[in-house]
XYZ file of C-alpha atoms in Angstrom:
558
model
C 6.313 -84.655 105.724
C 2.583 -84.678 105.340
C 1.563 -85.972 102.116
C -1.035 -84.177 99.609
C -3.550 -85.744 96.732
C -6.420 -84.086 94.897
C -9.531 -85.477 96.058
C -9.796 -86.749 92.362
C -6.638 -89.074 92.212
C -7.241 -89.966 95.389
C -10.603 -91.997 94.290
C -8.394 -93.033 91.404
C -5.515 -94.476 93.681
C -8.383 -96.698 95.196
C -10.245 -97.594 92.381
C -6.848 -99.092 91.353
C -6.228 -100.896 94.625
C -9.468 -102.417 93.977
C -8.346 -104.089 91.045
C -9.755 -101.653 88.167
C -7.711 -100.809 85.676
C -10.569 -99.678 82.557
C -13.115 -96.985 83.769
C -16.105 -96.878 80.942
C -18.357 -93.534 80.962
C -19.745 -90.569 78.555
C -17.088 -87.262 78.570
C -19.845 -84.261 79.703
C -18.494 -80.580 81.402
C -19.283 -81.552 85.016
C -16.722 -84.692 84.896
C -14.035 -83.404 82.654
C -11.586 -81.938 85.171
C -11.848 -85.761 87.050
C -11.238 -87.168 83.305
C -8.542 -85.894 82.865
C -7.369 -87.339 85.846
C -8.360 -90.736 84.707
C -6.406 -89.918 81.481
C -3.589 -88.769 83.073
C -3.277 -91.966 85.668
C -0.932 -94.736 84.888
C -2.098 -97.800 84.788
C -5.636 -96.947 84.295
C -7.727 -96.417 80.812
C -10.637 -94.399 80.086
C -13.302 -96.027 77.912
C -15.261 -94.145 76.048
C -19.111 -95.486 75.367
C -21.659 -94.142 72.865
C -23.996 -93.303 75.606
C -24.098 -93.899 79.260
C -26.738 -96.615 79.131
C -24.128 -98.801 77.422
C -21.725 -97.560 80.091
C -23.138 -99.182 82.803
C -23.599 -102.418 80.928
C -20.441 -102.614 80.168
C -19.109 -101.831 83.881
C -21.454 -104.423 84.664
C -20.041 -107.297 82.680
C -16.562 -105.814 83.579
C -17.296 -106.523 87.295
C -18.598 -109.738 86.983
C -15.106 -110.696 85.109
C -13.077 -108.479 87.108
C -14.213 -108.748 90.488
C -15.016 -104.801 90.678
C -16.493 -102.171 87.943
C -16.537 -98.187 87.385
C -18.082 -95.610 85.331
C -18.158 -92.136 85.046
C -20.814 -89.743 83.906
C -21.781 -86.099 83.912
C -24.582 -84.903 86.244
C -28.113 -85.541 85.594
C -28.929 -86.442 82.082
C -25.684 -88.975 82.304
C -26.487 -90.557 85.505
C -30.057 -90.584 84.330
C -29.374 -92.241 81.495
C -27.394 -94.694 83.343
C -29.827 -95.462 86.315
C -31.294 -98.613 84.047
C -28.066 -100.269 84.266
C -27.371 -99.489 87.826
C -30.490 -101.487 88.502
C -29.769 -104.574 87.033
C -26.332 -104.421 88.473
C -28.096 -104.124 92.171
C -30.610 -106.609 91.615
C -28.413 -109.119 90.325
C -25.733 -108.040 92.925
C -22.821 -106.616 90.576
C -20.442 -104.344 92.902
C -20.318 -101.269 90.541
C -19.143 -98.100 91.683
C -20.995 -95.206 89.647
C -19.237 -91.672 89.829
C -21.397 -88.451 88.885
C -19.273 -85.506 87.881
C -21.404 -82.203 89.259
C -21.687 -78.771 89.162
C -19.299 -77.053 91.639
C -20.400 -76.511 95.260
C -20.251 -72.699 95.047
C -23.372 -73.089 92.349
C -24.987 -75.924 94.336
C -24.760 -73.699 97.284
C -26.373 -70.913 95.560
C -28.810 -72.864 93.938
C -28.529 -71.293 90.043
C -30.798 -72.728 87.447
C -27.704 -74.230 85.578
C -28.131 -76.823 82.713
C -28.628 -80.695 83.117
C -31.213 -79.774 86.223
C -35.106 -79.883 86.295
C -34.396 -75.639 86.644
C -35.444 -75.666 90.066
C -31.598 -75.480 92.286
C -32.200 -79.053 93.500
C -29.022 -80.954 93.113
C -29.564 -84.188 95.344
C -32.723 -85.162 93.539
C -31.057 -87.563 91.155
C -28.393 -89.230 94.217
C -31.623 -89.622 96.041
C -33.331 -91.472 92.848
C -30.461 -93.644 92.581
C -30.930 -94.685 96.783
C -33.049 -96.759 95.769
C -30.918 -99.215 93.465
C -27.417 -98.933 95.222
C -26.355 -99.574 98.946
C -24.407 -96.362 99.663
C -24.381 -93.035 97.506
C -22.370 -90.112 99.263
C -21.806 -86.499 97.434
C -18.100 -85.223 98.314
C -18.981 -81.750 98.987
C -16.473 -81.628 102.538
C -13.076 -81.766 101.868
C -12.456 -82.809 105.533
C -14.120 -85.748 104.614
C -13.530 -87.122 101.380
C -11.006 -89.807 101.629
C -13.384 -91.472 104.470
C -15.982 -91.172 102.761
C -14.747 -92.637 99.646
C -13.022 -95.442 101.602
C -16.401 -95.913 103.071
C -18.278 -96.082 100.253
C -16.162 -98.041 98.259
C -15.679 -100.728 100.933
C -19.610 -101.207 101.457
C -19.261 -102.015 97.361
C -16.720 -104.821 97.731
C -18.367 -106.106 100.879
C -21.972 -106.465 99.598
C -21.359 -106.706 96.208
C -23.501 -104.274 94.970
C -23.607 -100.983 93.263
C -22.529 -97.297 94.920
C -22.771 -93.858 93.919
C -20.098 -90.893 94.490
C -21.223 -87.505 93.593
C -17.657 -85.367 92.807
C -18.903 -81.747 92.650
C -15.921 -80.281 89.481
C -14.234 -77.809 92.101
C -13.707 -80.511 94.472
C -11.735 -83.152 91.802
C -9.205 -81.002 91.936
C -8.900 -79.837 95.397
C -6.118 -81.116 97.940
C -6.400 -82.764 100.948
C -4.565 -85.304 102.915
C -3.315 -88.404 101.542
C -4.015 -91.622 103.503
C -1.639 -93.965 103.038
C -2.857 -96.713 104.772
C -4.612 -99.470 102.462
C -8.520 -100.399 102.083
C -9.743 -102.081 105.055
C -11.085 -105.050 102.977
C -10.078 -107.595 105.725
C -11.463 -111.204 105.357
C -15.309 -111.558 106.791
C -14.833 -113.926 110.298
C -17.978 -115.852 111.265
C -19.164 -116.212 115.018
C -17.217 -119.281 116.515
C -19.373 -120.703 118.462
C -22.602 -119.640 115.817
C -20.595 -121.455 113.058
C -20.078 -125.198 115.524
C -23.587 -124.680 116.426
C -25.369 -124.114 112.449
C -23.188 -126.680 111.188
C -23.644 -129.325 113.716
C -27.529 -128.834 112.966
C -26.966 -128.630 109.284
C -24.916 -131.815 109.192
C -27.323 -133.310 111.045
C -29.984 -132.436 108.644
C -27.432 -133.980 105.408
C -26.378 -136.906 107.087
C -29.842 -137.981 108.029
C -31.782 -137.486 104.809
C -31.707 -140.048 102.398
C -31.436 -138.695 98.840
C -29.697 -134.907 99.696
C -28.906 -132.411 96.982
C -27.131 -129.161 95.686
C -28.874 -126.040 93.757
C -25.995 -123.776 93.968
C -26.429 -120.211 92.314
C -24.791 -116.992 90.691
C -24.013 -115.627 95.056
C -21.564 -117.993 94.524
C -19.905 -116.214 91.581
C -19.778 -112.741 93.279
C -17.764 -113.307 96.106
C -15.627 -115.710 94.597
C -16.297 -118.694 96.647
C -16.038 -121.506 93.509
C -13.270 -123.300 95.050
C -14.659 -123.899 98.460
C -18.029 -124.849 96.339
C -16.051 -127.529 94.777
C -14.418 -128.671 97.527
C -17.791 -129.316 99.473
C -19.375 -130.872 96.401
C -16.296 -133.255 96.025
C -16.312 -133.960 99.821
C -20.194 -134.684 99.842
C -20.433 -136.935 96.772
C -23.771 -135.300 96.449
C -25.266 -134.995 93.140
C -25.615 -130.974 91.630
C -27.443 -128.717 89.508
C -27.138 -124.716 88.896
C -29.906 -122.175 88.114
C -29.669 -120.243 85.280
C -28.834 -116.967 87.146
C -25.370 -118.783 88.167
C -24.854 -120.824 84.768
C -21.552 -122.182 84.844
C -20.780 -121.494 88.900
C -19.669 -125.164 88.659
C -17.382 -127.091 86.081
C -20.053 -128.647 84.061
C -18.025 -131.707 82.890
C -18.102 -132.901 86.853
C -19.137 -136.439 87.038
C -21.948 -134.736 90.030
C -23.483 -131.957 87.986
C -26.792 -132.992 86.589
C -27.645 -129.896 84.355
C -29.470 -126.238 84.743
C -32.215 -126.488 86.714
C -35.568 -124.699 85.329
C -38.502 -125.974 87.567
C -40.996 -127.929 85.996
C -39.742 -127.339 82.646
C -36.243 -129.091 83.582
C -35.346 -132.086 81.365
C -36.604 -135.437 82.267
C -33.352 -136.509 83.508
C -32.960 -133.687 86.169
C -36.233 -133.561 87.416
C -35.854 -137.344 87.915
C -32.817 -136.198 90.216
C -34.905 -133.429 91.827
C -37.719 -136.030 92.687
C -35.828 -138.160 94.603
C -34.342 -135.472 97.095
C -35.691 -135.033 100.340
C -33.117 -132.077 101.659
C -32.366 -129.404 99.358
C -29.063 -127.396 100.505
C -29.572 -124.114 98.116
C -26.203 -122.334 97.961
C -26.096 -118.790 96.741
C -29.331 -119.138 95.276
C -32.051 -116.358 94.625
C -34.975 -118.726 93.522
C -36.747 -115.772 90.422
C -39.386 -116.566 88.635
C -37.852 -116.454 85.194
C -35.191 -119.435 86.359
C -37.829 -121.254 88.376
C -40.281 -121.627 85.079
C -42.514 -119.324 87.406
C -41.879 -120.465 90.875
C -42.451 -123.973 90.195
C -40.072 -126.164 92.358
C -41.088 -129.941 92.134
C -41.997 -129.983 95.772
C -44.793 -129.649 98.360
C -41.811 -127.559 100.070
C -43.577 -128.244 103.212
C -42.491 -131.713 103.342
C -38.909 -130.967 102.064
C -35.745 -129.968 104.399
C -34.509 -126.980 102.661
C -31.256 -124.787 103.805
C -30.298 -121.495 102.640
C -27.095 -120.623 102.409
C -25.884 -117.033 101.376
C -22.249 -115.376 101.407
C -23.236 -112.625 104.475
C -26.068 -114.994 106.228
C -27.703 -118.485 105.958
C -31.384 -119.591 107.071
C -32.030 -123.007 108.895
C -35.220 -124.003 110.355
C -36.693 -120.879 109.259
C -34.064 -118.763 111.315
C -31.480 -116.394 110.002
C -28.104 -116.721 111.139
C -26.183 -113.163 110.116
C -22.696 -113.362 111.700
C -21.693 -117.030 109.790
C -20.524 -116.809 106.218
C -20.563 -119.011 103.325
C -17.095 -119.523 102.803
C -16.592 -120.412 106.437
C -19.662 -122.920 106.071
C -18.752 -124.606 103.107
C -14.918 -125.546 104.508
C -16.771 -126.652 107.858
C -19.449 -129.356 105.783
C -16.450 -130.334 103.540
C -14.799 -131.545 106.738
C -16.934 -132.883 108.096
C -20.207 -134.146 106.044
C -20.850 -138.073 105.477
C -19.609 -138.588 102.038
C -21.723 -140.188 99.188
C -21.252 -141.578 95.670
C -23.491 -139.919 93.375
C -22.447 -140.453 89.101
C -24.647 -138.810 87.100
C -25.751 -140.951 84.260
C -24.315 -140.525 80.724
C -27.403 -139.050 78.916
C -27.656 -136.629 76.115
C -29.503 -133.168 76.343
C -32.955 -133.114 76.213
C -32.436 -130.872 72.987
C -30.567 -133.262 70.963
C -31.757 -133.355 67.403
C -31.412 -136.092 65.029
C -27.977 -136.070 63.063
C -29.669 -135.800 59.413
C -30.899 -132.384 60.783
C -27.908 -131.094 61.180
C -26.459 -131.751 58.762
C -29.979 -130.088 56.179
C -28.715 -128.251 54.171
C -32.626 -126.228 54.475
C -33.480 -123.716 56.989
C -32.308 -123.350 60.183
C -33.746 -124.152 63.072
C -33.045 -122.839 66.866
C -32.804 -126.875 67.916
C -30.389 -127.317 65.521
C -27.814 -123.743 65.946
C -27.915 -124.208 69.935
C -26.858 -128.067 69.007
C -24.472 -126.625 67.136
C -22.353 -124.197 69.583
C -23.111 -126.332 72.070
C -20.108 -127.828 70.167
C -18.842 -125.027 69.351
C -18.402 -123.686 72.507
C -14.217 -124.113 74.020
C -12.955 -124.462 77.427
C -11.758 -120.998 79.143
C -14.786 -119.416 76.936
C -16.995 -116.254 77.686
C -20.315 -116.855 76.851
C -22.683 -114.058 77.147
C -26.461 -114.186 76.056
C -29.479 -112.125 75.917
C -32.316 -112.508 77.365
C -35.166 -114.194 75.373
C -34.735 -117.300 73.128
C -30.371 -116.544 73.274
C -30.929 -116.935 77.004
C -33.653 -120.186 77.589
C -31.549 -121.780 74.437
C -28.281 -121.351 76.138
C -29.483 -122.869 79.522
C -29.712 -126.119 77.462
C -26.121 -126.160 76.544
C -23.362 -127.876 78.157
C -20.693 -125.301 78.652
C -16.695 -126.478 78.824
C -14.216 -126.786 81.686
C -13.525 -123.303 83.286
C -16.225 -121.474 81.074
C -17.830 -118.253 82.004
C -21.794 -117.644 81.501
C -22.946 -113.951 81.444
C -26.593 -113.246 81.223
C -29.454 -111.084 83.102
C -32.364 -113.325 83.509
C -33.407 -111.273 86.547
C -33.279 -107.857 85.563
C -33.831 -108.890 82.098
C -33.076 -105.309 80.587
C -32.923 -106.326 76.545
C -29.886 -104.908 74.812
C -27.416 -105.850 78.007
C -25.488 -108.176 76.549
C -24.121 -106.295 73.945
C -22.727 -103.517 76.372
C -21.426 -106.515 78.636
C -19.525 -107.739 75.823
C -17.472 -105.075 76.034
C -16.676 -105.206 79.716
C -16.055 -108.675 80.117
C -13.771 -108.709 76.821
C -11.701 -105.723 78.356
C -11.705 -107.349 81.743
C -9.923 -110.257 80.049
C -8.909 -109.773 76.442
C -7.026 -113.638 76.538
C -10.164 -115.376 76.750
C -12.748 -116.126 73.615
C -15.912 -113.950 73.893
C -18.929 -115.156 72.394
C -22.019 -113.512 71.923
C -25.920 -114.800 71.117
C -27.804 -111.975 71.250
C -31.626 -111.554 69.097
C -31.602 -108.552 66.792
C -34.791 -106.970 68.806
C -32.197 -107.293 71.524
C -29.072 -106.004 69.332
C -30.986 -102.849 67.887
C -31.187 -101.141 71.969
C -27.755 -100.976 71.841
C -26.583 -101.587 68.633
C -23.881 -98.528 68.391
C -21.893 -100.382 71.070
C -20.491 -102.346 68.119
C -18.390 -99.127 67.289
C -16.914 -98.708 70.324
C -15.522 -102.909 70.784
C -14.522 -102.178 66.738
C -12.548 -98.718 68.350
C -11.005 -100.780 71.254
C -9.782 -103.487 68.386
C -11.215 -106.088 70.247
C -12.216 -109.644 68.971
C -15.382 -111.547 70.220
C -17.902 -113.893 67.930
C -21.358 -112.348 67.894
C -24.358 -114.433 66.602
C -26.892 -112.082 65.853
C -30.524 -114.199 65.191
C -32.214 -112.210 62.681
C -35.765 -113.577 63.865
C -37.758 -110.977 62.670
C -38.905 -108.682 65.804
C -39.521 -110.166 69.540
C -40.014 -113.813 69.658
C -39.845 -114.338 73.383
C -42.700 -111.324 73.336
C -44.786 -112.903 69.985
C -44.725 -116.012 72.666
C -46.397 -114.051 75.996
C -49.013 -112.570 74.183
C -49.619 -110.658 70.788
C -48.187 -113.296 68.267
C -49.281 -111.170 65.008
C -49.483 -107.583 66.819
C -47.605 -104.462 65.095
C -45.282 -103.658 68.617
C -43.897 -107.098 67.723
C -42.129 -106.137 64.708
C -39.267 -104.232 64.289
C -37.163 -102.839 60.832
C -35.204 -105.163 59.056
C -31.099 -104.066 58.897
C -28.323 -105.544 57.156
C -26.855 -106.417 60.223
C -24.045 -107.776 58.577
C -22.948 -104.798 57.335
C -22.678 -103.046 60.327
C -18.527 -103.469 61.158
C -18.696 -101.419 57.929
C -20.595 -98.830 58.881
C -18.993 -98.521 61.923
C -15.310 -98.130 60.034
C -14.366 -101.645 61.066
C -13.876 -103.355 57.745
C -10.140 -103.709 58.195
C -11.088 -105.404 62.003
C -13.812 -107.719 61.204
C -15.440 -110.109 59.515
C -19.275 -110.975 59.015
C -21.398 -113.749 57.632
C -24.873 -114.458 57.190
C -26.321 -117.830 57.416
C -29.562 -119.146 56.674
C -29.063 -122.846 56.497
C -27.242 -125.826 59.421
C -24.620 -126.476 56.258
C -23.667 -122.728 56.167
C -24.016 -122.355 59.707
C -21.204 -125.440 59.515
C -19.047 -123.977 56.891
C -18.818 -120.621 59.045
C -18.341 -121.914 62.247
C -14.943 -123.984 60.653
C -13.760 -120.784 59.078
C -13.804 -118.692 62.556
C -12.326 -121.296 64.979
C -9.249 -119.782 63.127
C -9.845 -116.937 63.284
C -8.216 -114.960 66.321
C -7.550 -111.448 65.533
C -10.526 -109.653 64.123
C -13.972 -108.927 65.314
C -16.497 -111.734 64.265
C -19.933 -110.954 63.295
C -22.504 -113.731 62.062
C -26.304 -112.910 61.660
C -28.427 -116.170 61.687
C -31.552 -116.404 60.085
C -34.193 -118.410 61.658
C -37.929 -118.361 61.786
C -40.314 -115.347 63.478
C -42.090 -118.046 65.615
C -38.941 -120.754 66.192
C -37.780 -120.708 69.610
C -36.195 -123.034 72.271
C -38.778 -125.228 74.204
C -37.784 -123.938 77.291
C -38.813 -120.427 76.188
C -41.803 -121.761 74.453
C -43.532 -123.454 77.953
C -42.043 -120.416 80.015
C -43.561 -117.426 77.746
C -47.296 -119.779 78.398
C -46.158 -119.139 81.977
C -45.358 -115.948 82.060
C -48.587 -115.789 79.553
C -50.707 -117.204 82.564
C -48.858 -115.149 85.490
C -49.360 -111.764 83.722
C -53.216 -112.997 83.107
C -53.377 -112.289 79.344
């Protein structure tokens, strides 16, 4: 007997198959009917968010935990609203699928001036906005044609790892149609045969030969999952290894190989020492930006230097691109086959080490001495997310522990991110220790997310430094200008506020000995929301962000 779904719990049934169980979003009257779906579902849980902006962070940092993200939001001032965070998922390649709930077809069709349009009966002008930062959007108007279209759409998400839009018009959530029972076709990508003997044999060629070969290895790595094979190659090679800050923690940083985070020419003495020597550079899932190249400065004439490029979907050797070869398939190939070295990197400390009688002061504290600090802090299996600015460029420095997870947006750099993200990667895995170092310029974009992680009695550490306004921005240009400066809150009070005395706890520290005193009361502390607001100097910052702001300074020609 022919089977029949709603063309609602249809996209549900394949959201689940893709591994989502939590589906974050803003309730609004074009996506209610598909809500209650959602809410009606087993095995999957609505989310609600204080706005949609926070939505799509959060599906964000959900996806990069979970492997796939969702949200849901009404038509037009939602998706809108949203569009911000659909960016930096797309430009930081985050597959996230974003569903618009929309007027029904019959008022489409007749073009009425309803509410949440420009007044005007246009109802594709906002999917046709959001073209621009995903790589499919489809509007399920044709019931003949919704399940492939949704299995279309949603496959071109978990293939390129990137954001998609589905427009579900509120008559057509609930319509019937055909059920197809037949899974996803999410089949494992197959490189060329003979393409893959002939890249390698050049590429191995290229390794073997040079004389001092290395690894940059990046956050491509991450997305499609591909951390094993990584290791295995690195293992195989012997060849020494550093990350960029886009893929922090894409390798276990205790390895005896890995050197550190690369940053350019504002890389520790110890790295670029490393970097120097290397005549072949094999980059691996790498997106060389200018905010985790210190301004697009490698060490290099690159003109001299062998350098390969190898992505998930294609890889580039002697400037050619090679499309129908994948990473995964690569990697196993040179871990079979490359001439193995015996690279140990030296035992050094971190070029931010501070002297031990300044950590333990007992006067104000400085940001040399806090990252010092959670660099200690910081426990195998951890999350650690942090904003961009002097959370970010201080958090580079650190050394993170075995099987740790680093969550930041240096590339789309949308301030405020972290906070939302927080709540999707601590619902995409509530077992693991979140941890949060976010600035309070950052924290006051999307402060109210606090109430909803306080709602879903969740339990992460979040180090808010209180620092007085934007630091990384006092840095580029306008030390002393008004725009600078922002209101001073209690931020410790805000679980409060927010109705989560009974969940939380908060602290505020201004000194390294309080900072100590707080950080051995919450290592034990595993059921309630954590909350710690650090105070540290307007113009203190990491020296990383210090000599990258005078870059940025120079490239933006203040």
């Amino acid at each position: 007997m022919t089977k029949k779904i709603t063309v609602g719990n249809y996209l549900i049934k394949r959201l689940k198959e893709l591994g989502i169980k939590d589906v974050f979003g803003v309730p609004g009257d074009y996506n209610l009917l598909f809500l209650d779906q959602i809410d009606d579902a087993e095995n999957l849980n609505w989310i609600g968010n204080c706005n949609e902006l926070n939505a799509s962070y959060a599906a964000d940092g959900y996806a990069r935990i979970n492997g796939m993200g969702a949200l849901v939001t009404t038509f037009g001032v939602g998706e809108l609203s949203a569009i911000n965070g659909i960016a930096g998922s797309y430009a930081e390649h985050v597959p996230v699928i974003k569903i618009v709930g929309m007027p029904s077809t019959t008022v489409m069709n007749n073009k009425k001036l309803v509410h949440h349009t420009l007044g005007e009966g246009i109802f594709n002008n906002f999917s046709e906005a959001f073209k621009q930062v995903t790589v499919g959007t489809c509007i399920l108007d044709d019931l003949d044609k919704a399940s492939k279209e949704i299995d279309y759409i949603l496959c071109k998400c978990y293939y390129e790892k990137k954001p998609v839009y589905i427009g579900l018009p509120i008559d057509i959530s609930g319509a019937e149609i055909l059920d197809n029972d037949s899974p996803l076709s999410l089949s494992k990508f197959e490189s060329d045969k003979k393409t893959l003997e002939k890249f390698t044999e050049n590429l191995l060629n290229k390794i073997n030969n040079a004389k001092f070969p290395m690894i940059l290895t990046d956050f491509e790595v991450n997305r499609y999952g591909l951390n094993n094979e990584l290791l295995n190659f690195i293992e195989k090679s012997g060849l020494p290894v550093a990350s960029l800050g886009l893929g922090k923690g894409v390798i276990d940083e205790t390895h005896s190989q890995f050197i550190g985070t690369y940053n350019g020419t504002l890389s520790n003495d110890y790295i670029k020492s490393i970097v120097e020597k290397a005549d072949c550079f094999i980059l691996i899932g790498v997106k060389l930006t200018d905010s985790i190249t210190a301004g697009f400065s490698f060490i290099h004439n690159l003109n001299d230097i062998d350098i390969i490029n190898i992505h998930p979907l294609f890889s580039t050797l002697y400037n050619k691109t090679f499309s129908n070869i994948y990473m995964k398939d690569i990697l196993t190939k040179l871990a079979s086959n490359v001439t193995s070295r015996n690279f140990k990197k030296e035992n050094i400390n971190i070029e931010e080490d501070v002297p031990c009688d300044e950590l333990n002061s007992s006067e104000i504290l400085t940001q040399k001495s806090f990252f010092n600090k959670i660099n200690n802090f910081i426990k195998p299996n951890d999350v650690l997310l942090a904003e961009q600015g002097t959370s970010f460029f201080g958090a580079c420095t650190l050394n993170l522990k075995k099987n740790c997870m680093f969550v930041g947006q240096p590339l789309w750099g949308s301030i405020g991110y972290t906070l939302g993200a927080l709540l999707g990667t601590q619902i995409a895995d509530k077992t693991r220790r979140n941890i949060l170092l976010i600035g309070d310029g950052s924290f006051q974009l999307t402060a109210q997310e606090l109430s909803t992680i306080l709602y879903n009695n969740l339990n992460p550490i979040l180090f808010i430094i209180n620092n007085d306004g934007y630091t990384v921005e006092r840095y580029i240009h306008g030390a002393n200008r008004h725009y600078n400066d922002i209101n001073m809150w209690d931020y410790k009070s805000l679980p409060q506020v927010f109705n989560g005395s009974s969940k939380s706890v908060s602290f505020k520290v201004t000194s390294a000995k309080e900072l100590d005193t707080v950080l051995n009361k919450i290592n034990n502390i595993k059921d309630k929301l954590v909350l710690v607001e650090v105070v540290m100097g307007k113009m203190d910052a990491p020296k990383l962000l210090k000599n990258l702001s005078e870059k940025f300074s120079k490239q933006n020609q203040y």
